[in-house]
């Protein structure tokens, strides 16, 4: 398994399996089980995905030894403060049937995430989490968090795909020692990614699929990927990206697809802060 080494020495698989928008308990459990059987060792969930229990059941059913796994979950906005972060962490751990987490992320840069970060720093020091990080922090927010806390986030999980490549963000994170992780590597299929002419032609040249080319392109940039699929054949396909290499020309062609804008939401839009703040779950 190819890994990256985080700023605290912890090794993280460069490819994992994401379970956003898989709320159905049985479907989620089966997808995670298939992913573990296919060889994935990193599973990416979140309290807000409402499927931590299904992930926990799949882990147990798989029989994969705990030390081989890298399990990530995230703290939702409504719990982004010191006290709630500790409670929410304990609930997540229980739902996942685990006694420690590999990676705990602040899901969104909203709420009292400074308080939450201090709770996470304590949990990390107590050995209950192997690494702590954030998600959806653009460079300005990330710098502010780094400036005013003791522990530098190990990971920042942000939207990254061929139409939104995050080139400057990636350079900034590298400079700060924060591992870049991509969410929505396929942009959830938006903008017709799977039939994009440039990507199709590169895929045909390598006798691979567009999905494999996109994941390979991210991995060659040393970005951790967590593609999601509920279909066994795609789960296998997305993991099979280590037997080919994209050339400089391929990479230049993919670089030209960058629109430098999110296909989903803007973290500079006050309406997004409002919507996320109002988005409450029964956790
Ligand atoms: N931190 C955050 O705020 C945040 C936000 C979004 C996502 N994430 C994480 O990132 C993970 C991945 O992102 P995502 O789930 O939003 O989207 P994604 O992985 O970009 O796209 C998933 C979509 O692509 C399809 N797909 C998967 N493999 C395929 C293949 N080989 N060929 C054709 N279609 C394929 C899936 O359909 P089928 O399932 O039908 O195969 C699904 O519709 C999430 O699951 C989650 O863990 C985090």
Coordinates of C-alpha atoms and ligand atoms in Angstrom, one line a residue:
X1 CA 0.0 0.0 0.0
X2 CA 1.5 3.4 -1.0
X3 CA 1.4 5.8 1.9
X4 CA 2.2 9.4 2.7
X5 CA 3.8 10.4 6.0
X6 CA 2.0 13.0 8.0
X7 CA 3.7 15.9 9.9
X8 CA 3.7 13.8 13.1
X9 CA 5.3 10.7 11.4
X10 CA 2.0 8.8 11.1
X11 CA 1.6 6.9 7.8
X12 CA -1.6 7.4 5.8
X13 CA -2.7 5.3 2.8
X14 CA -2.7 7.4 -0.4
X15 CA -6.0 5.9 -1.5
X16 CA -9.1 5.3 0.6
X17 CA -12.8 4.9 0.4
X18 CA -15.4 7.7 1.0
X19 CA -19.0 7.1 2.1
X20 CA -20.7 10.5 1.7
X21 CA -24.3 10.2 0.5
X22 CA -24.6 6.5 1.4
X23 CA -27.1 6.8 4.1
X24 CA -28.7 3.4 3.7
X25 CA -27.3 1.3 6.5
X26 CA -27.1 -2.0 4.6
X27 CA -25.8 -0.4 1.4
X28 CA -23.1 1.5 3.3
X29 CA -22.1 -1.6 5.3
X30 CA -21.8 -3.7 2.1
X31 CA -19.9 -1.0 0.2
X32 CA -17.3 -0.6 3.0
X33 CA -17.0 -4.4 3.4
X34 CA -16.4 -4.7 -0.4
X35 CA -13.8 -1.9 -0.2
X36 CA -12.0 -3.6 2.7
X37 CA -12.1 -7.0 0.8
X38 CA -10.6 -5.2 -2.3
X39 CA -7.7 -4.0 -0.2
X40 CA -8.7 -0.4 0.8
X41 CA -7.5 0.3 4.3
X42 CA -8.5 4.0 4.7
X43 CA -12.2 4.6 5.3
X44 CA -13.5 8.2 5.3
X45 CA -16.8 8.9 7.1
X46 CA -18.2 11.8 9.2
X47 CA -20.8 12.2 12.0
X48 CA -22.8 14.2 9.5
X49 CA -23.0 11.3 7.0
X50 CA -25.1 9.4 9.5
X51 CA -23.5 6.1 8.6
X52 CA -20.7 5.6 11.3
X53 CA -22.6 2.6 12.7
X54 CA -22.7 0.9 9.3
X55 CA -19.0 1.6 8.8
X56 CA -18.3 0.1 12.2
X57 CA -20.3 -3.0 11.4
X58 CA -18.4 -3.4 8.1
X59 CA -15.0 -3.1 9.8
X60 CA -16.0 -5.7 12.3
X61 CA -17.3 -8.1 9.7
X62 CA -14.2 -7.7 7.5
X63 CA -11.9 -9.2 10.2
X64 CA -9.1 -6.8 9.0
X65 CA -6.7 -6.2 12.0
X66 CA -7.2 -2.8 13.6
X67 CA -3.6 -1.8 13.1
X68 CA -3.9 -2.2 9.3
X69 CA -6.8 0.2 9.2
X70 CA -6.8 4.0 8.9
X71 CA -10.2 5.3 10.0
X72 CA -11.2 9.0 9.6
X73 CA -14.4 10.7 10.8
X74 CA -15.3 14.3 11.2
X75 CA -16.8 16.7 13.7
X76 CA -20.0 18.5 12.4
X77 CA -20.5 22.3 12.8
X78 CA -23.2 22.0 15.5
X79 CA -20.6 20.3 17.7
X80 CA -17.7 22.7 16.9
X81 CA -16.9 23.9 20.4
X82 CA -14.7 22.5 23.2
X83 CA -17.3 20.5 25.2
X84 CA -19.4 19.2 22.3
X85 CA -16.3 18.1 20.4
X86 CA -15.3 15.8 23.2
X87 CA -18.8 14.4 23.5
X88 CA -19.2 14.0 19.7
X89 CA -15.8 12.3 19.5
X90 CA -16.9 9.8 22.1
X91 CA -20.2 9.1 20.3
X92 CA -18.4 8.6 16.9
X93 CA -15.9 6.2 18.5
X94 CA -18.8 4.2 20.0
X95 CA -20.7 4.1 16.7
X96 CA -17.6 2.9 14.9
X97 CA -16.9 0.3 17.6
X98 CA -13.4 1.6 17.9
X99 CA -11.2 2.6 20.8
X100 CA -9.1 5.1 18.9
X101 CA -9.3 7.0 15.7
X102 CA -6.6 7.4 13.1
X103 CA -7.7 10.8 11.9
X104 CA -10.3 13.3 13.3
X105 CA -11.2 16.3 11.1
X106 CA -13.1 19.5 11.8
X107 CA -15.6 19.1 8.9
X108 CA -16.2 22.8 8.2
X109 CA -14.5 26.2 9.0
X110 CA -17.6 27.3 10.9
X111 CA -18.7 27.6 14.6
X112 CA -16.3 27.7 17.5
X113 CA -13.7 25.5 15.8
X114 CA -10.9 27.0 17.9
X115 CA -12.6 25.5 21.0
X116 CA -13.0 22.2 19.1
X117 CA -9.4 22.2 18.0
X118 CA -8.2 22.5 21.6
X119 CA -10.4 19.6 22.6
X120 CA -8.9 17.6 19.7
X121 CA -5.4 18.6 20.7
X122 CA -6.1 17.1 24.2
X123 CA -7.6 13.9 22.7
X124 CA -4.6 13.6 20.5
X125 CA -2.2 14.0 23.4
X126 CA -4.1 11.3 25.3
X127 CA -3.5 8.9 22.4
X128 CA -7.2 8.6 21.4
X129 CA -6.5 10.0 18.0
X130 CA -3.4 9.3 15.9
X131 CA -3.6 12.6 13.9
X132 CA -5.9 15.6 13.8
X133 CA -6.8 17.8 10.9
X134 CA -9.3 20.0 9.2
X135 CA -11.5 20.0 6.1
X136 CA -12.6 22.8 3.8
X137 CA -10.1 25.3 5.2
X138 CA -8.8 27.6 2.5
X139 CA -5.3 29.0 3.0
X140 CA -6.4 32.1 5.0
X141 CA -8.4 30.1 7.5
X142 CA -5.7 27.4 7.7
X143 CA -2.9 30.0 8.4
X144 CA -5.0 31.6 11.1
X145 CA -5.6 28.2 12.8
X146 CA -1.9 27.3 12.6
X147 CA -0.8 30.8 14.0
X148 CA -2.9 30.5 17.1
X149 CA -2.6 26.9 18.2
X150 CA 0.1 24.4 19.2
X151 CA -0.6 21.6 16.8
X152 CA -0.4 22.1 13.0
X153 CA -3.2 20.2 11.3
X154 CA -1.9 17.0 9.8
X155 CA -4.4 17.0 6.9
X156 CA -6.7 19.4 5.1
X157 CA -9.4 17.6 3.1
X158 CA -10.7 19.9 0.3
X159 CA -12.6 19.7 -3.0
X160 CA -9.9 18.8 -5.6
X161 CA -10.5 17.4 -9.1
X162 CA -9.5 18.3 -12.7
X163 CA -12.0 21.2 -12.8
X164 CA -10.8 22.7 -9.5
X165 CA -7.2 21.7 -9.1
X166 CA -6.3 23.9 -6.0
X167 CA -2.8 24.5 -7.3
X168 CA -2.0 27.5 -5.0
X169 CA -3.8 25.8 -2.0
X170 CA -1.6 22.7 -2.6
X171 CA 1.6 24.7 -2.7
X172 CA 0.6 26.5 0.5
X173 CA -0.2 23.3 2.4
X174 CA 3.0 21.7 1.3
X175 CA 4.9 24.7 2.7
X176 CA 3.0 24.4 6.0
X177 CA 3.5 20.6 6.2
X178 CA -0.2 19.9 5.9
X179 CA -1.2 16.8 3.9
X180 CA -3.6 17.6 1.0
X181 CA -6.5 15.2 0.7
X182 CA -9.0 15.5 -2.1
X183 CA -12.8 15.2 -1.7
X184 CA -15.0 14.6 -4.8
X185 CA -12.1 13.4 -7.0
X186 CA -14.7 12.9 -9.8
X187 CA -16.6 16.1 -8.9
X188 CA -19.4 13.6 -8.3
X189 CA -19.7 13.3 -12.1
X190 CA -20.6 17.0 -12.6
X191 CA -19.5 18.8 -15.7
X192 CA -19.6 15.5 -17.5
X193 CA -16.3 14.5 -16.1
X194 CA -16.6 10.9 -17.1
X195 CA -17.1 11.8 -20.8
X196 CA -14.7 14.8 -20.9
X197 CA -12.8 14.5 -24.3
X198 CA -9.3 15.2 -22.9
X199 CA -9.7 12.7 -20.0
X200 CA -11.2 10.0 -22.4
X201 CA -8.3 10.3 -24.8
X202 CA -5.7 10.0 -22.0
X203 CA -7.7 7.0 -20.6
X204 CA -7.8 5.3 -24.0
X205 CA -4.0 5.8 -24.5
X206 CA -3.3 4.0 -21.2
X207 CA -6.1 1.4 -21.6
X208 CA -7.6 2.7 -18.3
X209 CA -10.9 4.4 -17.4
X210 CA -11.4 8.2 -16.9
X211 CA -11.9 7.5 -13.1
X212 CA -8.5 5.7 -13.0
X213 CA -6.8 8.6 -14.8
X214 CA -8.2 11.2 -12.5
X215 CA -7.2 9.2 -9.4
X216 CA -3.8 8.5 -10.8
X217 CA -3.3 12.2 -11.6
X218 CA -4.1 13.1 -7.9
X219 CA -1.9 10.4 -6.5
X220 CA 1.0 11.5 -8.8
X221 CA 0.5 15.0 -7.1
X222 CA 0.9 13.2 -3.7
X223 CA -2.7 14.0 -2.9
X224 CA -4.7 11.4 -0.8
X225 CA -7.8 10.3 -2.6
X226 CA -11.1 8.8 -1.2
X227 CA -13.4 8.0 -4.2
X228 CA -16.9 6.8 -3.4
X229 CA -18.9 4.1 -5.1
X230 CA -21.5 1.6 -4.0
X231 CA -20.8 -0.7 -7.0
X232 CA -18.3 -3.5 -6.5
X233 CA -16.8 -3.3 -10.0
X234 CA -16.2 0.4 -9.6
X235 CA -14.8 -0.1 -6.1
X236 CA -12.2 -2.5 -7.6
X237 CA -11.6 -0.3 -10.7
X238 CA -10.9 2.8 -8.5
X239 CA -8.3 0.9 -6.5
X240 CA -6.4 -0.4 -9.6
X241 CA -4.3 2.7 -10.4
X242 CA -0.8 1.6 -9.5
X243 CA 0.2 -0.1 -12.8
X244 CA 0.5 2.9 -15.0
X245 CA 2.0 6.4 -15.0
X246 CA 0.8 9.7 -16.6
X247 CA 3.3 11.5 -18.7
X248 CA 4.2 15.2 -18.5
X249 CA 2.1 15.7 -21.6
X250 CA -0.9 14.0 -20.0
X251 CA -0.5 16.2 -16.9
X252 CA -0.2 19.4 -19.0
X253 CA -3.5 18.5 -20.7
X254 CA -5.2 17.8 -17.4
X255 CA -3.8 21.1 -16.0
X256 CA -5.6 23.0 -18.8
X257 CA -9.0 21.8 -17.6
X258 CA -8.8 23.8 -14.4
X259 CA -11.6 26.4 -13.9
X260 CA -10.1 27.5 -10.6
X261 CA -13.6 27.5 -9.1
X262 CA -15.6 25.1 -7.0
X263 CA -18.4 23.1 -8.7
X264 CA -20.3 22.9 -5.4
X265 CA -20.0 25.9 -3.1
X266 CA -17.9 29.0 -2.2
X267 CA -16.4 29.3 1.3
X268 CA -16.4 33.0 0.8
X269 CA -20.2 33.2 0.5
X270 CA -22.0 34.2 3.7
X271 CA -25.1 32.2 2.6
X272 CA -22.9 29.0 2.8
X273 CA -21.9 29.9 6.4
X274 CA -25.6 30.4 7.2
X275 CA -26.7 27.2 5.6
X276 CA -24.0 25.1 7.3
X277 CA -24.8 26.7 10.6
X278 CA -28.5 25.9 10.3
X279 CA -27.8 22.3 9.2
X280 CA -28.5 20.3 12.3
X281 CA -28.4 16.6 12.7
X282 CA -29.8 14.3 15.4
X283 CA -26.3 12.9 16.3
Ligands
LIG1 N1 -15.0 17.0 3.7 C1 -16.1 17.3 2.9 O1 -16.7 18.4 3.0 C2 -16.4 16.3 1.9 C3 -17.4 16.7 0.9 C4 -17.7 15.7 -0.1 C5 -17.1 14.5 -0.1 N2 -16.2 14.2 0.9 C6 -15.5 12.8 1.0 O2 -15.0 12.5 -0.3 C7 -15.5 11.3 -0.8 C8 -15.6 11.3 -2.3 O3 -16.4 12.4 -2.8 P1 -17.9 12.2 -3.3 O4 -18.5 10.9 -2.7 O5 -18.6 13.5 -3.0 O6 -17.8 12.1 -4.8 P2 -16.9 11.4 -6.0 O7 -16.1 10.3 -5.3 O8 -16.2 12.5 -6.7 O9 -18.0 10.8 -6.9 C9 -18.8 9.8 -6.6 C10 -19.7 9.5 -7.8 O10 -19.0 8.9 -8.8 C11 -19.5 7.7 -9.2 N3 -18.4 6.8 -9.5 C12 -17.5 6.3 -8.6 N4 -16.6 5.5 -9.2 C13 -16.9 5.6 -10.5 C14 -16.3 5.0 -11.7 N5 -15.2 4.2 -11.6 N6 -16.9 5.2 -12.9 C15 -18.0 6.0 -13.0 N7 -18.6 6.6 -11.9 C16 -18.0 6.4 -10.7 C17 -20.3 7.2 -8.0 O11 -21.5 6.5 -8.4 P3 -21.8 5.0 -7.8 O12 -21.7 5.1 -6.3 O13 -23.1 4.7 -8.3 O14 -20.7 4.1 -8.3 C18 -20.8 8.6 -7.4 O15 -22.0 9.0 -8.1 C19 -16.9 11.2 -0.1 O16 -17.5 10.0 -0.1 C20 -16.5 11.7 1.3 O17 -15.9 10.7 2.0 C21 -15.9 15.1 1.9

